[in-house]
Structure formats: C-alpha cells, structure tokens
mmCIF file of C-alpha atoms and ligand atoms in Angstrom:
data_model
loop_
_atom_site.group_PDB
_atom_site.id
_atom_site.type_symbol
_atom_site.label_atom_id
_atom_site.label_comp_id
_atom_site.label_asym_id
_atom_site.label_seq_id
_atom_site.Cartn_x
_atom_site.Cartn_y
_atom_site.Cartn_z
ATOM 1 C CA MET A 1 0.000 0.000 0.000
ATOM 2 C CA PRO A 2 1.453 3.408 -0.883
ATOM 3 C CA GLU A 3 2.534 5.502 2.091
ATOM 4 C CA GLN A 4 0.212 8.382 2.996
ATOM 5 C CA LEU A 5 2.403 11.410 2.304
ATOM 6 C CA HIS A 6 2.186 14.350 4.681
ATOM 7 C CA PRO A 7 1.635 17.662 2.815
ATOM 8 C CA ASP A 8 4.891 19.103 4.233
ATOM 9 C CA ILE A 9 6.955 16.119 3.136
ATOM 10 C CA GLU A 10 8.783 16.127 -0.182
ATOM 11 C CA SER A 11 9.710 12.454 -0.257
ATOM 12 C CA VAL A 12 9.827 9.413 2.000
ATOM 13 C CA ILE A 13 13.313 8.027 2.511
ATOM 14 C CA LEU A 14 12.460 5.317 5.051
ATOM 15 C CA SER A 15 9.022 3.732 4.997
ATOM 16 C CA GLU A 16 7.392 2.103 8.014
ATOM 17 C CA GLN A 17 8.397 -1.238 6.539
ATOM 18 C CA ASP A 18 12.037 -0.118 6.131
ATOM 19 C CA ILE A 19 12.060 1.089 9.732
ATOM 20 C CA ALA A 20 10.551 -2.147 11.039
ATOM 21 C CA GLU A 21 13.243 -4.185 9.262
ATOM 22 C CA ILE A 22 16.059 -1.976 10.572
ATOM 23 C CA VAL A 23 14.786 -2.113 14.149
ATOM 24 C CA ALA A 24 14.257 -5.872 14.021
ATOM 25 C CA ARG A 25 17.851 -6.359 12.867
ATOM 26 C CA LEU A 26 19.270 -4.085 15.572
ATOM 27 C CA GLY A 27 17.169 -5.798 18.235
ATOM 28 C CA ALA A 28 18.345 -9.213 17.089
ATOM 29 C CA GLU A 29 22.022 -8.145 17.124
ATOM 30 C CA ILE A 30 21.722 -6.676 20.611
ATOM 31 C CA SER A 31 19.853 -9.750 21.862
ATOM 32 C CA VAL A 32 22.751 -11.953 20.765
ATOM 33 C CA ASP A 33 25.459 -9.674 22.144
ATOM 34 C CA TYR A 34 23.734 -8.963 25.469
ATOM 35 C CA ALA A 35 22.236 -12.298 26.453
ATOM 36 C CA ASP A 36 22.692 -12.521 30.267
ATOM 37 C CA LYS A 37 24.110 -8.976 30.430
ATOM 38 C CA ASN A 38 20.894 -7.192 31.422
ATOM 39 C CA PRO A 39 21.780 -4.012 29.516
ATOM 40 C CA LEU A 40 20.408 -0.606 30.425
ATOM 41 C CA ILE A 41 19.049 1.130 27.346
ATOM 42 C CA VAL A 42 19.498 4.886 27.676
ATOM 43 C CA ALA A 43 17.250 6.973 25.461
ATOM 44 C CA VAL A 44 18.408 10.498 24.755
ATOM 45 C CA LEU A 45 15.316 12.683 24.730
ATOM 46 C CA ARG A 46 13.538 13.816 22.981
ATOM 47 C CA GLY A 47 14.266 12.427 19.537
ATOM 48 C CA ALA A 48 15.168 8.887 20.566
ATOM 49 C CA PHE A 49 11.992 8.016 22.428
ATOM 50 C CA VAL A 50 10.186 6.595 19.395
ATOM 51 C CA PHE A 51 13.132 4.477 18.275
ATOM 52 C CA THR A 52 13.846 3.321 21.825
ATOM 53 C CA ALA A 53 10.276 2.130 22.326
ATOM 54 C CA ASP A 54 10.523 0.000 19.181
ATOM 55 C CA LEU A 55 14.078 -1.172 19.881
ATOM 56 C CA MET A 56 13.149 -2.361 23.381
ATOM 57 C CA ARG A 57 10.377 -4.493 21.942
ATOM 58 C CA ALA A 58 12.772 -5.997 19.391
ATOM 59 C CA ILE A 59 15.194 -7.032 22.146
ATOM 60 C CA THR A 60 14.354 -10.499 23.401
ATOM 61 C CA VAL A 61 16.720 -10.680 26.390
ATOM 62 C CA PRO A 62 16.183 -8.993 29.774
ATOM 63 C CA CYS A 63 16.947 -5.271 29.661
ATOM 64 C CA THR A 64 15.853 -2.070 31.357
ATOM 65 C CA VAL A 65 15.385 1.486 30.158
ATOM 66 C CA ASP A 66 16.108 4.957 31.482
ATOM 67 C CA PHE A 67 16.025 8.428 29.982
ATOM 68 C CA MET A 68 18.270 11.442 29.733
ATOM 69 C CA ALA A 69 17.424 14.829 28.352
ATOM 70 C CA VAL A 70 20.157 17.145 27.187
ATOM 71 C CA SER A 71 20.214 20.551 25.653
ATOM 72 C CA SER A 72 23.061 22.328 23.957
ATOM 73 C CA TYR A 73 24.244 25.617 25.404
ATOM 74 C CA GLY A 74 23.666 27.436 22.120
ATOM 75 C CA THR A 75 25.165 27.535 18.688
ATOM 76 C CA GLY A 76 28.556 28.848 19.771
ATOM 77 C CA VAL A 77 29.069 26.103 22.301
ATOM 78 C CA LYS A 78 27.352 23.299 20.411
ATOM 79 C CA SER A 79 30.444 23.007 18.242
ATOM 80 C CA SER A 80 32.397 22.039 21.366
ATOM 81 C CA GLY A 81 29.748 19.436 22.132
ATOM 82 C CA VAL A 82 29.149 20.688 25.643
ATOM 83 C CA VAL A 83 25.594 19.920 26.614
ATOM 84 C CA ARG A 84 23.535 20.657 29.691
ATOM 85 C CA ILE A 85 21.855 17.744 31.425
ATOM 86 C CA VAL A 86 18.198 18.674 31.644
ATOM 87 C CA LYS A 87 17.160 15.295 33.018
ATOM 88 C CA ASP A 88 19.669 12.831 34.376
ATOM 89 C CA LEU A 89 19.338 9.072 34.669
ATOM 90 C CA ASP A 90 17.518 7.742 37.730
ATOM 91 C CA THR A 91 19.460 4.489 37.486
ATOM 92 C CA PRO A 92 22.988 4.081 38.877
ATOM 93 C CA ILE A 93 25.108 2.685 36.045
ATOM 94 C CA GLU A 94 28.211 1.531 37.913
ATOM 95 C CA GLY A 95 28.909 -2.006 36.768
ATOM 96 C CA ARG A 96 26.065 -1.946 34.217
ATOM 97 C CA HIS A 97 26.245 -2.570 30.491
ATOM 98 C CA VAL A 98 24.874 0.611 28.926
ATOM 99 C CA ILE A 99 23.525 1.025 25.405
ATOM 100 C CA ILE A 100 22.751 4.585 24.362
ATOM 101 C CA ALA A 101 19.917 4.670 21.847
ATOM 102 C CA GLU A 102 19.961 7.646 19.495
ATOM 103 C CA ASP A 103 17.709 8.599 16.645
ATOM 104 C CA ILE A 104 20.409 10.295 14.593
ATOM 105 C CA LEU A 105 24.163 10.664 14.761
ATOM 106 C CA ASP A 106 25.212 13.826 12.980
ATOM 107 C CA SER A 107 28.344 15.626 14.209
ATOM 108 C CA GLY A 108 28.487 13.093 17.060
ATOM 109 C CA LEU A 109 29.344 15.858 19.508
ATOM 110 C CA THR A 110 26.304 15.316 21.724
ATOM 111 C CA LEU A 111 27.102 11.648 22.110
ATOM 112 C CA SER A 112 30.837 12.014 22.617
ATOM 113 C CA TYR A 113 30.115 14.394 25.457
ATOM 114 C CA LEU A 114 27.497 12.060 26.932
ATOM 115 C CA VAL A 115 29.733 9.022 26.695
ATOM 116 C CA ARG A 116 32.547 10.870 28.475
ATOM 117 C CA LEU A 117 30.132 11.927 31.176
ATOM 118 C CA LEU A 118 28.679 8.463 31.690
ATOM 119 C CA GLU A 119 32.106 6.816 31.680
ATOM 120 C CA GLU A 120 32.932 8.751 34.840
ATOM 121 C CA ARG A 121 30.225 6.686 36.550
ATOM 122 C CA HIS A 122 32.140 3.466 35.828
ATOM 123 C CA PRO A 123 29.697 1.401 33.794
ATOM 124 C CA LYS A 124 30.928 -2.022 32.751
ATOM 125 C CA SER A 125 30.585 -1.021 29.109
ATOM 126 C CA ILE A 126 29.011 1.680 26.956
ATOM 127 C CA ARG A 127 27.964 1.280 23.364
ATOM 128 C CA ILE A 128 25.901 3.395 21.004
ATOM 129 C CA CYS A 129 22.982 2.144 18.958
ATOM 130 C CA ALA A 130 22.105 4.788 16.376
ATOM 131 C CA PHE A 131 18.984 4.353 14.322
ATOM 132 C CA SER A 132 20.537 6.537 11.650
ATOM 133 C CA VAL A 133 23.846 8.146 10.811
ATOM 134 C CA LYS A 134 23.870 11.258 8.664
ATOM 135 C CA ASP A 135 26.163 11.025 5.664
ATOM 136 C CA VAL A 136 27.914 14.348 5.337
ATOM 137 C CA PRO A 137 30.543 14.363 2.581
ATOM 138 C CA GLY A 138 33.996 14.971 4.060
ATOM 139 C CA HIS A 139 32.771 14.651 7.653
ATOM 140 C CA LYS A 140 32.808 11.773 10.066
ATOM 141 C CA PRO A 141 30.889 11.837 13.368
ATOM 142 C CA ALA A 142 33.123 12.543 16.377
ATOM 143 C CA ILE A 143 32.141 9.157 17.802
ATOM 144 C CA ALA A 144 31.192 5.900 16.121
ATOM 145 C CA ALA A 145 28.136 3.794 16.879
ATOM 146 C CA THR A 146 28.559 0.058 17.413
ATOM 147 C CA TYR A 147 25.067 -0.579 16.065
ATOM 148 C CA VAL A 148 24.006 1.445 13.037
ATOM 149 C CA GLY A 149 20.508 1.161 11.649
ATOM 150 C CA THR A 150 20.980 3.001 8.406
ATOM 151 C CA HIS A 151 22.653 5.958 6.738
ATOM 152 C CA VAL A 152 20.608 8.983 5.761
ATOM 153 C CA PRO A 153 21.438 11.808 3.354
ATOM 154 C CA ASP A 154 22.478 15.243 4.541
ATOM 155 C CA SER A 155 19.070 16.783 4.018
ATOM 156 C CA PHE A 156 16.377 18.134 6.321
ATOM 157 C CA ILE A 157 14.721 14.949 7.472
ATOM 158 C CA VAL A 158 11.894 14.530 9.964
ATOM 159 C CA GLY A 159 9.686 11.790 11.324
ATOM 160 C CA TYR A 160 10.146 8.749 13.530
ATOM 161 C CA GLY A 161 11.215 11.008 16.413
ATOM 162 C CA LEU A 162 13.076 13.591 14.337
ATOM 163 C CA ASP A 163 11.571 17.049 14.491
ATOM 164 C CA TYR A 164 11.486 20.457 12.950
ATOM 165 C CA ALA A 165 10.495 23.003 15.619
ATOM 166 C CA GLU A 166 9.198 20.058 17.703
ATOM 167 C CA HIS A 167 6.770 18.915 15.001
ATOM 168 C CA TYR A 168 6.728 15.821 12.776
ATOM 169 C CA ARG A 169 8.154 13.484 15.457
ATOM 170 C CA ASN A 170 4.921 11.512 15.181
ATOM 171 C CA LEU A 171 5.279 10.646 11.496
ATOM 172 C CA PRO A 172 5.692 6.869 11.267
ATOM 173 C CA PHE A 173 8.167 7.222 8.396
ATOM 174 C CA VAL A 174 11.297 9.334 7.774
ATOM 175 C CA GLY A 175 10.932 11.925 5.062
ATOM 176 C CA VAL A 176 12.534 15.022 3.628
ATOM 177 C CA LEU A 177 10.845 18.245 4.675
ATOM 178 C CA LYS A 178 9.793 20.600 1.884
ATOM 179 C CA PRO A 179 12.172 23.617 1.885
ATOM 180 C CA GLU A 180 9.279 26.087 1.891
ATOM 181 C CA VAL A 181 8.343 24.820 5.372
ATOM 182 C CA TYR A 182 11.588 26.013 6.975
ATOM 183 C CA SER A 183 12.875 28.758 4.682
HETATM 184 C C1 PRP B 201 19.456 15.629 17.802
HETATM 185 C C2 PRP B 201 19.559 14.114 17.913
HETATM 186 C C3 PRP B 201 20.850 13.920 18.635
HETATM 187 C C4 PRP B 201 21.686 15.097 18.181
HETATM 188 C C5 PRP B 201 22.619 14.635 17.134
HETATM 189 O O1 PRP B 201 18.909 16.119 18.965
HETATM 190 O O2 PRP B 201 18.466 13.568 18.633
HETATM 191 O O3 PRP B 201 20.692 13.942 20.029
HETATM 192 O O4 PRP B 201 20.796 16.073 17.628
HETATM 193 O O5 PRP B 201 23.414 15.700 16.709
HETATM 194 P P1 PRP B 201 24.992 15.652 16.801
HETATM 195 O O6 PRP B 201 25.445 14.274 16.426
HETATM 196 O O7 PRP B 201 25.393 16.684 15.776
HETATM 197 O O8 PRP B 201 25.398 16.039 18.199
HETATM 198 P P2 PRP B 201 18.354 17.594 19.129
HETATM 199 O O9 PRP B 201 19.409 18.460 19.764
HETATM 200 O O10 PRP B 201 17.790 18.076 17.834
HETATM 201 O O11 PRP B 201 17.200 17.389 20.212
HETATM 202 P P3 PRP B 201 15.936 16.399 20.167
HETATM 203 O O12 PRP B 201 16.453 15.013 20.448
HETATM 204 O O13 PRP B 201 15.071 16.921 21.268
HETATM 205 O O14 PRP B 201 15.293 16.510 18.805
#
C-alpha cells in the first residue's frame, strides 16, 4: 500500500516497513550480544523516544530502560559538544552494560560528550545504537556507533522522532521536509 504522504513532506526516505526491518535487525544483534548482560538502554530525549520504544520491543533478552534529556548551550558552544543535562538518569550505572539509543548521529558531539560523562560513573561497558547516521561528505561523526541502523542523506529529514520546531516526530516514516516549510 502506498505511504500516505504528509503535505509538508517532499519524499519518503524510510518507509514504516524499512524502519521495522532496521529495528528488528538491531534488536536481534543486541539480543545476541547482550544475552545474560541485562543491559540498560538509555534513550536520549527527545528524539530517541520513538526508536527506543521499538528497539526495546525488538530485544528479546532482559533489559531495562532509562532516559536522559540534554540541551546544547547554544550555537557557539554546540560546536564544542558541551551539553547541559536537563534530566539525568535515575538508574545508577556503575557495573552496568549501557547502550545509548539515538535517533540520529550527525556531528556526534552530543554523544561524545554524553559518553565521556557516563564513563565517569564506571559502567561495565558503553555502546551506542544509532537508528541513523547522517552522511555528510567529508565529515565523520566525532564518535562511532557500534550498532548502526541506516545511513541517511544530509538533508532536512523529519519523522520517527526527528523534528522540525518540535513537530513531525509523530510521522511513522522518515521523510525530507519541503524547503518552503523552513525557509
Ligand atoms: C538531535 C539528535 C541527537 C543530536 C545529534 O537532537 O536527537 O541527540 O541532535 O546531533 P549531533 O550528532 O550533531 O550532536 P536535538 O538536539 O535536535 O534534540 P531532540 O532530540 O530533542 O530533537
């Protein structure tokens, strides 16, 4: 059945079916790697909440979830990757296997900062599971994800948790926003 296109969306780059296949594969990989490890899945709000909800249900081994919310200090500082913790984890992570679930890895600065911060709490391990990694010619993210769902083009994409001005996170697919919406 053809995807119902939102009027603000130029094209769909990942359909619901594509997303389901990606998430199922990531869940299966994590289930193999983390059998008996009881990993803590850390969702980085807000974008990752949709992906995390699906990923958790694709993981077949015992695991728990917690949430962090971060905000960058502003454009000038974002380039340094320094972020402010708006909501910290409620779960102590010392000795735990942590998997950070992210919706999109772009510059990687947010995650490299977060990983450094969480490492100070002495988890047993930390890995990143990124639903998508943005392909920017000539640029590599500052930190690599162990689990990568898919690569997406360097265009203005929304849906499946990704927003523009807090909207479109609820779209069940990932699509390119029409330029007239944001210009
Ligand atoms: C997005 C995304 C990542 C970050 C990736 O979050 O969810 O957390 O940007 O960018 P980076 O790799 O260049 O650091 P955003 O700040 O838009 O907040 P949101 O999750 O609330 O949408």
